[in-house]
CSV table of C-alpha atoms and ligand atoms in Angstrom, one decimal:
chain,number,residue,atom,x,y,z
A,19,MET,CA,93.6,39.4,-0.1
A,20,ARG,CA,93.5,39.5,-4.0
A,21,PRO,CA,95.5,42.8,-5.8
A,22,THR,CA,93.3,44.2,-8.7
A,23,VAL,CA,93.6,43.4,-12.3
A,24,ILE,CA,93.0,46.3,-14.7
A,25,ALA,CA,93.9,44.9,-18.4
A,26,GLY,CA,93.9,46.6,-21.4
A,27,ASN,CA,93.5,43.7,-24.5
A,28,TRP,CA,94.4,46.1,-27.4
A,29,LYS,CA,93.5,43.1,-30.3
A,30,MET,CA,94.9,44.2,-33.6
A,31,HIS,CA,95.5,47.7,-32.8
A,32,HIS,CA,98.1,50.1,-32.3
A,33,GLY,CA,101.2,49.2,-33.7
A,34,PRO,CA,104.7,50.3,-33.0
A,35,ALA,CA,104.2,54.5,-34.0
A,36,ALA,CA,101.2,54.5,-32.2
A,37,THR,CA,102.0,52.3,-29.3
A,38,ARG,CA,104.9,54.8,-28.5
A,39,GLU,CA,102.7,58.1,-28.3
A,40,PHE,CA,100.6,55.9,-26.3
A,41,PHE,CA,102.2,56.4,-23.1
A,42,PRO,CA,103.2,59.8,-22.6
A,43,GLU,CA,98.9,60.6,-22.6
A,44,PHE,CA,98.8,57.5,-20.1
A,45,SER,CA,98.8,58.7,-16.9
A,46,PRO,CA,96.6,57.7,-14.4
A,47,GLU,CA,96.1,58.5,-10.9
A,48,LEU,CA,95.8,55.6,-8.8
A,49,SER,CA,94.4,54.6,-6.0
A,50,ASP,CA,96.0,53.7,-3.0
A,51,PRO,CA,97.1,50.6,-2.5
A,52,GLU,CA,97.1,50.6,-6.8
A,53,PRO,CA,95.5,48.7,-9.1
A,54,THR,CA,97.6,45.9,-11.3
A,55,ILE,CA,97.8,47.8,-14.8
A,56,GLY,CA,97.6,44.7,-17.9
A,57,ILE,CA,98.6,46.5,-21.9
A,58,LEU,CA,98.4,43.9,-24.4
A,59,PRO,CA,99.8,44.9,-27.2
A,60,PRO,CA,99.4,43.5,-30.7
A,61,ALA,CA,103.1,41.1,-30.5
A,62,ILE,CA,104.9,43.3,-32.8
A,63,SER,CA,104.4,46.8,-30.6
A,64,LEU,CA,105.6,44.2,-27.4
A,65,LEU,CA,109.1,46.0,-27.8
A,66,ALA,CA,107.6,49.8,-28.1
A,67,ALA,CA,105.7,49.6,-25.4
A,68,VAL,CA,109.0,48.5,-23.2
A,69,GLU,CA,111.3,51.3,-24.6
A,70,ALA,CA,107.6,53.1,-23.8
A,71,ARG,CA,107.2,52.3,-20.3
A,72,LYS,CA,110.5,52.2,-19.4
A,73,GLY,CA,110.4,54.2,-15.9
A,74,ARG,CA,106.3,52.3,-14.6
A,75,PRO,CA,107.0,49.5,-12.6
A,76,GLU,CA,103.3,50.0,-12.3
A,77,VAL,CA,102.4,48.9,-16.5
A,78,ALA,CA,103.8,45.0,-16.7
A,79,LEU,CA,102.3,43.9,-20.2
A,80,GLY,CA,101.2,40.9,-22.3
A,81,ILE,CA,101.0,38.5,-25.7
A,82,GLN,CA,97.5,38.3,-26.7
A,83,ASN,CA,98.0,34.9,-27.6
A,84,ILE,CA,101.0,32.0,-27.9
A,85,HIS,CA,101.7,28.2,-29.1
A,86,TRP,CA,101.9,25.8,-26.8
A,87,GLU,CA,106.1,24.6,-28.5
A,88,HIS,CA,108.9,26.3,-27.6
A,89,LYS,CA,110.0,26.8,-31.3
A,90,GLY,CA,109.6,25.1,-34.0
A,91,ALA,CA,108.0,25.0,-38.4
A,92,TYR,CA,105.3,27.3,-36.8
A,93,THR,CA,104.8,30.1,-39.3
A,94,GLY,CA,103.5,33.5,-37.9
A,95,GLU,CA,103.2,31.6,-33.7
A,96,HIS,CA,104.9,32.9,-30.9
A,97,SER,CA,106.1,31.0,-28.3
A,98,ALA,CA,106.1,31.8,-24.8
A,99,GLY,CA,109.8,32.0,-23.8
A,100,MET,CA,109.4,34.6,-27.4
A,101,ALA,CA,107.7,36.7,-25.6
A,102,LEU,CA,109.3,36.6,-22.1
A,103,SER,CA,112.5,38.0,-23.2
A,104,THR,CA,110.7,41.1,-25.3
A,105,GLY,CA,109.4,41.8,-21.0
A,106,ALA,CA,106.1,40.7,-21.4
A,107,ARG,CA,105.1,39.1,-18.1
A,108,TYR,CA,101.3,37.9,-19.3
A,109,ALA,CA,99.5,36.0,-22.1
A,110,LEU,CA,96.3,36.0,-22.9
A,111,VAL,CA,94.8,32.1,-23.9
A,112,GLY,CA,91.3,31.6,-25.1
A,113,HIS,CA,90.1,34.7,-25.9
A,114,SER,CA,86.8,34.7,-27.1
A,115,GLU,CA,88.3,36.1,-30.8
A,116,ARG,CA,90.9,33.3,-30.6
A,117,ARG,CA,87.8,30.8,-30.2
A,118,HIS,CA,85.9,31.1,-32.5
A,119,VAL,CA,86.8,33.2,-35.3
A,120,PHE,CA,90.3,31.5,-34.8
A,121,ASP,CA,88.3,27.8,-34.3
A,122,GLU,CA,91.3,27.7,-30.8
A,123,THR,CA,89.5,24.3,-28.6
A,124,ASP,CA,90.1,24.3,-24.7
A,125,ASP,CA,92.2,20.9,-25.8
A,126,GLU,CA,94.8,23.8,-27.4
A,127,VAL,CA,93.8,26.6,-24.5
A,128,ARG,CA,95.2,23.1,-21.8
A,129,GLN,CA,99.4,23.3,-24.3
A,130,LYS,CA,98.8,26.8,-24.2
A,131,VAL,CA,98.0,27.4,-20.3
A,132,SER,CA,101.0,24.9,-19.9
A,133,ALA,CA,103.7,27.0,-22.5
A,134,ALA,CA,103.2,29.7,-20.4
A,135,LEU,CA,103.4,28.8,-17.3
A,136,GLY,CA,106.5,26.2,-18.2
A,137,GLU,CA,108.4,29.3,-19.7
A,138,GLY,CA,107.8,31.7,-16.9
A,139,LEU,CA,104.2,33.7,-18.1
A,140,ILE,CA,101.2,34.4,-16.3
A,141,PRO,CA,98.1,33.2,-17.9
A,142,VAL,CA,94.9,35.0,-18.0
A,143,VAL,CA,92.6,32.5,-19.4
A,144,CYS,CA,89.4,33.8,-20.3
A,145,VAL,CA,86.2,31.9,-20.7
A,146,GLY,CA,82.6,33.4,-21.8
A,147,GLU,CA,79.6,31.9,-23.3
A,148,THR,CA,77.0,32.1,-26.5
A,149,LEU,CA,73.7,33.9,-26.5
A,150,GLU,CA,72.9,31.3,-28.1
A,151,GLU,CA,74.2,29.2,-25.0
A,152,ARG,CA,72.9,31.6,-22.3
A,153,GLN,CA,69.6,31.6,-23.9
A,154,ALA,CA,69.9,27.7,-23.6
A,155,GLY,CA,70.6,28.0,-20.3
A,156,ARG,CA,74.0,26.6,-20.3
A,157,VAL,CA,75.8,29.8,-18.8
A,158,ASP,CA,77.4,26.7,-16.1
A,159,ASP,CA,77.9,24.7,-18.4
A,160,VAL,CA,80.2,26.1,-20.2
A,161,ILE,CA,82.7,28.7,-18.7
A,162,VAL,CA,83.1,25.3,-16.0
A,163,ARG,CA,83.6,23.0,-18.9
A,164,GLN,CA,86.9,25.2,-20.8
A,165,LEU,CA,87.6,26.6,-16.9
A,166,ASP,CA,87.8,22.5,-16.1
A,167,ALA,CA,89.9,21.7,-19.8
A,168,ALA,CA,92.6,25.0,-19.2
A,169,VAL,CA,93.5,23.7,-15.5
A,170,GLU,CA,93.4,20.2,-16.1
A,171,GLY,CA,96.7,18.8,-15.1
A,172,LEU,CA,98.1,21.9,-14.1
A,173,PRO,CA,100.7,20.1,-11.2
A,174,GLU,CA,100.1,20.5,-7.3
A,175,GLY,CA,100.9,25.0,-6.4
A,176,ALA,CA,101.5,25.2,-10.2
A,177,PRO,CA,102.6,28.9,-10.3
A,178,ARG,CA,98.9,30.9,-10.8
A,179,PHE,CA,97.4,32.4,-13.0
A,180,LEU,CA,94.5,34.6,-13.7
A,181,LEU,CA,90.3,34.4,-15.1
A,182,ALA,CA,88.4,36.5,-17.5
A,183,TYR,CA,84.9,36.0,-17.5
A,184,GLU,CA,83.8,37.1,-21.6
A,185,PRO,CA,80.6,36.4,-22.3
A,186,VAL,CA,80.9,36.4,-25.5
A,187,TRP,CA,77.7,38.2,-27.0
A,188,ALA,CA,79.0,40.8,-25.0
A,189,ILE,CA,82.3,41.6,-26.4
A,190,GLY,CA,82.9,44.5,-28.6
A,191,THR,CA,79.6,44.6,-28.9
A,192,GLY,CA,78.1,47.8,-26.1
A,193,GLU,CA,76.4,45.2,-25.0
A,194,THR,CA,77.1,44.6,-21.0
A,195,ALA,CA,76.6,41.6,-18.3
A,196,THR,CA,75.2,42.9,-15.2
A,197,PRO,CA,76.5,42.9,-12.2
A,198,ALA,CA,74.2,40.9,-10.9
A,199,ASP,CA,75.6,38.1,-14.0
A,200,ALA,CA,78.6,38.6,-13.3
A,201,ALA,CA,78.6,37.9,-10.1
A,202,ALA,CA,76.9,34.5,-10.4
A,203,ALA,CA,79.3,33.8,-13.6
A,204,HIS,CA,82.3,34.8,-11.2
A,205,GLY,CA,80.8,32.4,-8.4
A,206,THR,CA,80.6,29.6,-10.7
A,207,LEU,CA,84.0,29.8,-11.5
A,208,ARG,CA,85.0,30.2,-7.9
A,209,LYS,CA,83.6,27.7,-6.2
A,210,ARG,CA,84.4,25.2,-9.1
A,211,MET,CA,88.1,26.2,-8.8
A,212,ALA,CA,87.7,25.3,-5.0
A,213,GLU,CA,86.5,22.3,-6.0
A,214,THR,CA,89.2,21.1,-8.8
A,215,LEU,CA,92.5,23.1,-7.2
A,216,GLY,CA,91.2,23.5,-3.3
A,217,ALA,CA,89.6,25.7,-1.6
A,218,GLU,CA,93.5,27.8,-0.5
A,219,ARG,CA,94.4,28.1,-4.6
A,220,ALA,CA,91.1,29.3,-5.8
A,221,ALA,CA,91.0,32.1,-3.6
A,222,GLU,CA,94.0,33.4,-3.9
A,223,VAL,CA,93.4,33.3,-8.3
A,224,PRO,CA,91.5,36.6,-9.1
A,225,ILE,CA,88.9,36.5,-11.6
A,226,LEU,CA,88.4,39.8,-14.5
A,227,TYR,CA,85.7,40.4,-16.1
A,228,GLY,CA,85.5,41.3,-20.2
A,229,GLY,CA,82.9,43.0,-22.1
A,230,SER,CA,82.1,46.6,-22.7
A,231,VAL,CA,83.7,48.0,-19.9
A,232,LYS,CA,84.3,51.6,-20.2
A,233,PRO,CA,84.7,54.8,-17.6
A,234,SER,CA,80.8,54.8,-17.4
A,235,ASN,CA,80.3,51.1,-15.8
A,236,VAL,CA,83.5,50.2,-14.2
A,237,ALA,CA,82.8,50.9,-10.9
A,238,GLU,CA,80.0,48.9,-11.0
A,239,ILE,CA,80.9,46.1,-12.2
A,240,LEU,CA,84.4,46.0,-9.7
A,241,ALA,CA,81.7,46.5,-7.2
A,242,ALA,CA,80.2,43.0,-8.1
A,243,SER,CA,81.4,40.0,-5.7
A,244,ASP,CA,84.1,38.4,-6.4
A,245,VAL,CA,84.6,40.9,-10.0
A,246,ASP,CA,88.6,41.4,-9.4
A,247,GLY,CA,89.1,43.5,-12.2
A,248,VAL,CA,88.5,44.1,-15.6
A,249,LEU,CA,89.9,43.1,-19.2
A,250,VAL,CA,89.2,46.0,-21.6
A,251,GLY,CA,89.1,46.1,-25.1
A,252,GLY,CA,88.0,48.6,-26.8
A,253,ALA,CA,87.8,51.4,-24.1
A,254,SER,CA,91.6,50.4,-23.5
A,255,LEU,CA,92.5,52.3,-26.9
A,256,ASP,CA,92.8,55.5,-25.9
A,257,ALA,CA,94.9,56.6,-22.6
A,258,LYS,CA,92.1,59.1,-21.3
A,259,SER,CA,90.0,56.6,-21.6
A,260,PHE,CA,92.1,53.6,-20.6
A,261,ALA,CA,93.1,56.0,-17.7
A,262,ALA,CA,90.0,56.5,-16.2
A,263,ILE,CA,89.6,53.0,-16.3
A,264,ALA,CA,92.4,52.2,-14.2
A,265,GLU,CA,91.7,55.4,-11.7
A,266,ALA,CA,88.2,53.2,-10.9
A,267,GLY,CA,90.5,50.6,-10.1
B,5,LIG,P1,85.6,44.8,-25.7
B,5,LIG,O1,86.2,44.4,-25.6
B,5,LIG,O2,85.6,45.9,-24.7
B,5,LIG,O3,86.1,46.2,-26.7
B,5,LIG,O4,84.4,44.5,-24.7
B,5,LIG,C1,86.5,42.5,-24.2
B,5,LIG,C2,88.0,42.3,-24.5
B,5,LIG,O5,87.5,41.7,-26.1
B,5,LIG,O6,88.6,41.6,-23.9
């Protein structure tokens, strides 16, 4: 049975002070079994988040991006090991803003997945097509290519990871994929993982949907087949709105 995962990607919002204010206001009444909740603040706010969520084991933390090297002359970057040492458990890898704003390649995504797993972080690998690619009927080609590149060379029985299907045209736009669109893409990803990683491992990987998820649409998205959770941007910034989303998990 895959756990339901409700993750919040704060992007470049909430410095340390705002992070400290968020946690006391974030008090969802969780269902039984409880969903796994993850919050991914900016790296500079991770330590403040660790402090602020003390006594809240139900909330895991993550970093939004890592470098693939352990250390070195990479000004402005953070390694997986550094993130782990702050208390982070997850690392987002290949978010669409990394791919499309910062030109991150499939090969870099692969190296980051490997670095995260090597250091003991759980990668949350993001894949998703642009509007042009969807209109050209290339959704499956694109997400399978991104998935294959991300998991290429993973050792047998490698530690676990999560996938997030985030259609680029739905991120921060208010447009959401229909539950049927999400189910179709998630089904494609699950089938491909069964081919490349084996059915047993494919069945264990939670696949989250991301793209304009909010309290009013989360229930119908979570009800779609093969949707194991959500990755939430804008609606995770407000403690009450993110709590309402977590309560649907
Ligand atoms: P959004 O972002 O919920 O603001 O669309 C989702 C994401 O980028 O992970």
